Amino acid sequence: MSLLNTTVCVTGGANTGVSDCPLDFKLAQFIIKVPQSFELTAANMATKETVMTALKAAISADLASARIFPYPQQVAFTDNSTDPAFQAFSSGTSVPANDGIYNWMFQFTKGALCLSNQLRKFNNDSNSYFLVVDANGNLYGTTSGVSAKGNLKGIPANFIYTDKFKMATYTEVSLYAYRVDFFPNYLNEDVAWIGLNLGELRALSGLKNIGLDQVSVRSAAVFKFKAYAGCNKTDLYAQYSAQIAALSPGDIDVRRDVNGIATKVDVLSIVVDANIGGWTITLDTADPDYSATGPLTLTLPAVSKLVTAGVIGYESLSTTIVTA
């Protein structure tokens, strides 16, 4: 049995008895940006636990195009939605012209400018979809356009936009905020929701980037690197020295440019280097794609491989490895 709830409307009219358990949308807490193809199926929604498992798996999807992105929780919510418009006639009557548009603003403080800049990278996404979480721990989406009956899909947004930050004053902190704009039917006639646990939903967290820095120049088949996370470049060596060294060499992506084509070069080993607080990689000189000269590009394995190794909640960025 699926946990999915939907409103039941009948074209041309509906019964108006009051439900024993009416849906009452509470204060919106945050949104989760999802791909257009994202759906929670009946199997995903069999229990609260299976819903959370599906959401966590989607957060850590290897392909960014299949990934979902929890946005930060609001500390202030502003409803900028427009009212319905009515056309007035000379007879004194008026008729509804349009239903207005939902436009919500979520102010946040956690993550500040670093997170705001990451969110602003989505501003030019013209095909945005989202789910929304309210203060009751309900997860809302829509049934509109769902490929399989009984599934929950993301709500299509006219836009999801993160503002430039506003400077702090003597009485107010710097303002970081994102907005979502969408048509009313998706949270009215076509709404679908799942009752979950607000604490567990709040605990959902997007991936963090791992930045890689080369330490000294590459010497033939050998080079050294360090790994950092966050704006303040938190050194990951102390926490993940063994886990990163345990990555399969075959999963580490080292490439060199060959006539405009990024060709993978085999990695022979990766070992902890305590002297630099990082790791040493040795390339396989027997690989026909190996060259002792020229720059390389280093990327750690995909998210799922990092998770298997115990490096959970991260995705590797790429860095250029230069030769002496």
Coordinates of C-alpha atoms in Angstrom, one line a residue:
M1 CA 0.0 0.0 0.0
S2 CA 1.3 3.4 -1.0
L3 CA 1.4 6.3 1.5
L4 CA 0.6 8.8 -1.3
N5 CA -2.4 11.1 -0.6
T6 CA -4.2 13.1 -3.2
T7 CA -7.2 15.3 -3.4
V8 CA -10.2 13.9 -5.2
C9 CA -11.9 16.4 -7.5
V10 CA -14.7 15.8 -10.0
T11 CA -15.0 17.9 -13.2
G12 CA -18.1 20.0 -13.1
G13 CA -18.6 19.8 -9.3
A14 CA -17.7 18.0 -6.1
N15 CA -19.2 17.0 -2.8
T16 CA -18.5 19.5 0.0
G17 CA -18.6 17.4 3.2
V18 CA -15.8 18.1 5.6
S19 CA -13.2 15.4 5.9
D20 CA -12.4 13.9 9.3
C21 CA -8.7 14.5 8.5
P22 CA -8.4 17.6 6.3
L23 CA -5.2 18.6 4.6
D24 CA -4.0 21.9 6.0
F25 CA -0.7 23.1 4.5
K26 CA 1.5 24.4 7.3
L27 CA 4.4 26.9 7.0
A28 CA 6.7 25.9 4.1
Q29 CA 10.2 25.0 5.4
F30 CA 12.3 24.3 2.3
I31 CA 12.2 22.9 -1.2
I32 CA 14.0 20.0 -2.8
K33 CA 15.0 20.6 -6.4
V34 CA 14.4 17.5 -8.5
P35 CA 14.9 16.5 -12.2
Q36 CA 12.0 16.5 -14.5
S37 CA 12.1 12.7 -14.6
F38 CA 12.0 12.3 -10.8
E39 CA 9.1 10.2 -9.5
L40 CA 8.4 8.4 -6.2
T41 CA 6.7 5.2 -7.1
A42 CA 4.3 3.1 -5.1
A43 CA 7.3 0.9 -4.1
N44 CA 9.2 3.9 -3.0
M45 CA 6.2 5.0 -0.9
A46 CA 5.4 1.7 0.7
T47 CA 6.6 3.0 4.1
K48 CA 8.2 6.2 5.5
E49 CA 11.5 4.3 5.6
T50 CA 11.4 3.5 1.9
V51 CA 10.5 7.1 1.0
M52 CA 13.6 8.3 3.0
T53 CA 15.8 5.6 1.4
A54 CA 14.7 6.8 -2.1
L55 CA 15.3 10.4 -1.3
K56 CA 18.8 9.7 0.1
A57 CA 19.7 7.5 -2.9
A58 CA 18.7 10.3 -5.2
I59 CA 20.8 12.9 -3.3
S60 CA 23.8 10.7 -3.9
A61 CA 23.1 9.7 -7.5
D62 CA 26.3 9.5 -9.6
L63 CA 24.8 11.4 -12.5
A64 CA 24.1 15.0 -11.6
S65 CA 21.2 15.0 -14.0
A66 CA 19.5 12.3 -11.9
R67 CA 20.3 13.9 -8.5
I68 CA 18.0 15.8 -6.2
F69 CA 19.2 18.9 -4.3
P70 CA 17.7 19.8 -0.8
Y71 CA 17.7 23.6 -0.5
P72 CA 18.5 25.2 2.9
Q73 CA 15.8 25.6 5.6
Q74 CA 14.2 28.9 5.9
V75 CA 14.5 31.3 8.9
A76 CA 11.9 33.6 7.4
F77 CA 9.2 32.9 4.8
T78 CA 7.6 35.5 2.6
D79 CA 4.6 34.9 0.4
N80 CA 4.8 37.2 -2.6
S81 CA 2.0 35.3 -4.5
T82 CA -0.3 37.4 -6.7
D83 CA -4.1 37.5 -6.1
P84 CA -6.6 36.3 -8.6
A85 CA -7.4 38.9 -11.3
F86 CA -11.0 39.8 -12.2
Q87 CA -12.2 41.7 -15.2
A88 CA -14.9 44.3 -14.3
F89 CA -17.6 45.2 -16.9
S90 CA -19.7 48.3 -17.3
S91 CA -22.7 46.4 -16.1
G92 CA -21.1 46.2 -12.7
T93 CA -20.3 42.5 -12.9
S94 CA -16.9 40.9 -13.0
V95 CA -15.5 37.5 -13.9
P96 CA -12.3 35.7 -13.0
A97 CA -9.5 36.4 -15.5
N98 CA -6.7 34.4 -13.9
D99 CA -5.8 32.6 -10.7
G100 CA -2.6 34.5 -9.9
I101 CA 0.8 32.9 -9.4
Y102 CA 2.5 31.4 -6.3
N103 CA 5.7 33.2 -5.5
W104 CA 7.5 32.2 -2.3
M105 CA 10.8 33.5 -0.8
F106 CA 12.8 31.5 1.7
Q107 CA 15.5 33.4 3.7
F108 CA 18.3 31.2 5.1
T109 CA 21.4 31.7 7.2
K110 CA 23.0 28.3 7.2
G111 CA 25.7 28.1 4.6
A112 CA 25.7 31.8 4.0
L113 CA 27.5 33.1 0.9
C114 CA 29.2 29.8 0.0
L115 CA 25.9 28.0 -0.3
S116 CA 24.2 30.9 -1.9
N117 CA 26.8 31.0 -4.7
Q118 CA 26.3 27.2 -5.2
L119 CA 22.5 27.7 -5.4
R120 CA 22.9 30.6 -7.9
K121 CA 24.5 28.1 -10.4
F122 CA 20.9 26.8 -10.8
N123 CA 19.5 30.2 -11.7
N124 CA 19.7 29.7 -15.4
D125 CA 17.9 26.3 -15.3
S126 CA 14.8 26.9 -17.4
N127 CA 13.4 23.5 -16.7
S128 CA 13.2 23.4 -12.9
Y129 CA 11.0 21.0 -10.7
F130 CA 10.7 20.8 -7.0
L131 CA 9.1 19.3 -3.9
V132 CA 8.3 21.3 -0.8
V133 CA 8.3 20.3 2.9
D134 CA 6.0 22.0 5.4
A135 CA 6.1 22.3 9.2
N136 CA 4.1 19.1 9.7
G137 CA 6.7 17.0 7.9
N138 CA 4.5 16.6 4.8
L139 CA 6.4 16.2 1.5
Y140 CA 4.4 17.8 -1.4
G141 CA 4.6 17.2 -5.1
T142 CA 2.0 16.8 -7.8
T143 CA 0.2 14.0 -9.8
S144 CA 0.0 16.2 -12.9
G145 CA 1.9 14.7 -15.8
V146 CA 3.0 11.6 -13.9
S147 CA 3.9 8.8 -16.2
A148 CA 2.4 6.1 -13.9
K149 CA -0.8 6.5 -11.9
G150 CA -0.2 6.8 -8.2
N151 CA 3.3 8.2 -8.4
L152 CA 4.5 11.5 -7.0
K153 CA 6.3 13.9 -9.3
G154 CA 8.1 17.3 -8.9
I155 CA 6.1 20.5 -9.3
P156 CA 7.2 22.4 -12.5
A157 CA 8.5 25.8 -11.5
N158 CA 8.4 29.0 -13.6
F159 CA 11.7 29.6 -12.0
I160 CA 13.8 28.7 -8.9
Y161 CA 16.0 31.7 -8.3
T162 CA 18.6 32.5 -5.6
D163 CA 19.0 36.3 -5.0
K164 CA 22.3 38.1 -4.8
F165 CA 23.0 38.6 -1.1
K166 CA 22.1 41.8 0.7
M167 CA 24.6 43.4 3.0
A168 CA 24.2 43.2 6.8
T169 CA 23.3 46.3 8.8
Y170 CA 23.6 47.3 12.4
T171 CA 20.3 45.6 13.2
E172 CA 20.1 42.8 10.6
V173 CA 22.3 40.0 9.3
S174 CA 23.2 39.6 5.7
L175 CA 20.2 38.4 3.7
Y176 CA 20.5 35.2 1.7
A177 CA 17.3 34.0 0.0
Y178 CA 15.9 31.8 -2.8
R179 CA 12.5 32.1 -4.5
V180 CA 10.2 29.7 -6.3
D181 CA 7.4 30.7 -8.7
F182 CA 4.8 28.3 -10.0
F183 CA 1.2 27.9 -11.1
P184 CA -1.5 27.3 -8.4
N185 CA -3.0 24.1 -9.7
Y186 CA 0.0 21.9 -8.7
L187 CA -0.6 22.5 -5.0
N188 CA -4.4 22.7 -5.3
E189 CA -6.3 20.4 -7.7
D190 CA -3.2 18.3 -8.6
V191 CA -1.5 18.2 -5.2
A192 CA -0.1 14.9 -3.9
W193 CA 1.7 14.5 -0.5
I194 CA 3.3 12.1 1.9
G195 CA 3.2 12.4 5.6
L196 CA 6.8 12.0 6.9
N197 CA 9.0 13.0 9.9
L198 CA 10.1 16.6 9.8
G199 CA 13.3 15.9 11.7
E200 CA 14.3 13.3 9.2
L201 CA 13.5 15.6 6.3
R202 CA 15.5 18.4 7.9
A203 CA 18.4 16.1 8.2
L204 CA 18.6 15.6 4.4
S205 CA 21.7 17.3 3.1
G206 CA 23.1 17.8 -0.3
L207 CA 26.6 16.7 -1.4
K208 CA 29.7 18.8 -0.6
N209 CA 32.4 19.3 -3.1
I210 CA 35.9 17.8 -2.6
G211 CA 38.5 20.2 -4.0
L212 CA 41.9 18.7 -5.0
D213 CA 45.2 20.5 -4.9
Q214 CA 48.4 19.3 -6.4
V215 CA 51.4 19.3 -4.0
S216 CA 54.7 20.0 -5.8
V217 CA 55.0 19.4 -9.6
R218 CA 54.5 16.0 -11.1
S219 CA 57.6 13.9 -11.5
A220 CA 57.1 11.5 -14.4
A221 CA 54.6 8.8 -13.2
V222 CA 54.3 10.2 -9.6
F223 CA 52.4 13.1 -8.2
K224 CA 51.0 14.1 -4.9
F225 CA 47.7 15.8 -3.9
K226 CA 45.6 17.1 -0.9
A227 CA 41.8 17.2 -0.5
Y228 CA 39.7 19.9 0.9
A229 CA 36.0 20.8 1.4
G230 CA 34.1 24.0 1.8
C231 CA 34.8 27.7 1.4
N232 CA 37.3 27.5 4.3
K233 CA 39.1 24.6 2.6
T234 CA 38.7 22.1 5.5
D235 CA 41.5 19.6 5.2
L236 CA 40.0 16.1 4.7
Y237 CA 43.2 14.2 5.5
A238 CA 42.7 13.6 9.2
Q239 CA 39.2 12.2 8.6
Y240 CA 39.6 10.4 5.4
S241 CA 43.3 9.5 4.9
A242 CA 42.7 5.7 5.0
Q243 CA 39.4 5.8 3.1
I244 CA 40.8 7.7 0.2
A245 CA 43.9 5.6 0.1
A246 CA 41.7 2.5 0.0
L247 CA 40.0 3.6 -3.2
S248 CA 40.4 1.2 -6.1
P249 CA 43.1 2.6 -8.4
G250 CA 41.0 1.6 -11.4
D251 CA 38.2 4.0 -10.2
I252 CA 40.5 7.0 -10.0
D253 CA 40.1 9.1 -13.1
V254 CA 43.3 10.5 -14.5
R255 CA 43.2 11.8 -18.0
R256 CA 45.5 13.5 -20.5
D257 CA 44.5 15.4 -23.6
V258 CA 45.4 13.6 -26.8
N259 CA 44.5 15.7 -29.9
G260 CA 41.5 17.1 -28.1
I261 CA 40.3 13.8 -26.6
A262 CA 40.5 13.2 -22.8
T263 CA 42.2 9.8 -22.7
K264 CA 42.2 7.8 -19.4
V265 CA 45.5 6.9 -17.9
D266 CA 45.7 3.8 -15.7
V267 CA 46.6 4.4 -12.0
L268 CA 48.9 1.8 -10.5
S269 CA 48.5 2.8 -6.8
I270 CA 47.3 5.4 -4.4
V271 CA 49.0 5.6 -0.9
V272 CA 48.9 7.8 2.1
D273 CA 51.6 10.4 2.3
A274 CA 51.9 11.6 5.9
N275 CA 54.7 14.0 5.1
I276 CA 52.3 16.3 3.1
G277 CA 49.0 15.2 4.8
G278 CA 47.8 13.9 1.5
W279 CA 48.2 11.1 -1.0
T280 CA 50.7 9.9 -3.6
I281 CA 49.5 8.5 -6.9
T282 CA 51.7 6.4 -9.2
L283 CA 50.6 6.0 -12.8
D284 CA 51.1 2.8 -14.9
T285 CA 53.9 3.6 -17.3
A286 CA 53.0 0.4 -19.2
D287 CA 49.7 2.0 -20.2
P288 CA 50.0 3.1 -23.9
D289 CA 48.1 6.3 -23.0
Y290 CA 50.7 7.2 -20.4
S291 CA 53.1 10.1 -21.1
A292 CA 55.8 11.5 -18.8
T293 CA 55.1 15.0 -20.0
G294 CA 52.1 17.3 -20.3
P295 CA 49.3 18.2 -17.9
L296 CA 46.8 15.7 -16.5
T297 CA 43.3 16.0 -15.0
L298 CA 42.6 14.2 -11.7
T299 CA 39.1 13.3 -10.4
L300 CA 38.3 11.0 -7.5
P301 CA 35.8 8.2 -8.1
A302 CA 32.0 8.7 -8.5
V303 CA 29.8 9.4 -5.5
S304 CA 28.8 5.8 -5.1
K305 CA 32.4 4.6 -5.1
L306 CA 33.2 7.3 -2.4
V307 CA 30.3 6.1 -0.3
T308 CA 31.5 2.5 -0.5
A309 CA 34.9 3.6 0.7
G310 CA 33.3 5.5 3.6
V311 CA 33.7 9.0 2.2
I312 CA 30.0 9.9 2.5
G313 CA 28.3 13.1 1.4
Y314 CA 30.9 14.3 -1.1
E315 CA 31.6 14.6 -4.8
S316 CA 35.0 15.2 -6.3
L317 CA 35.8 18.2 -8.4
S318 CA 38.6 17.9 -11.0
T319 CA 42.1 19.5 -10.8
T320 CA 44.9 19.9 -13.3
I321 CA 48.2 18.1 -12.5
V322 CA 51.2 19.8 -14.1
T323 CA 54.6 18.4 -14.9
A324 CA 57.9 20.0 -14.0

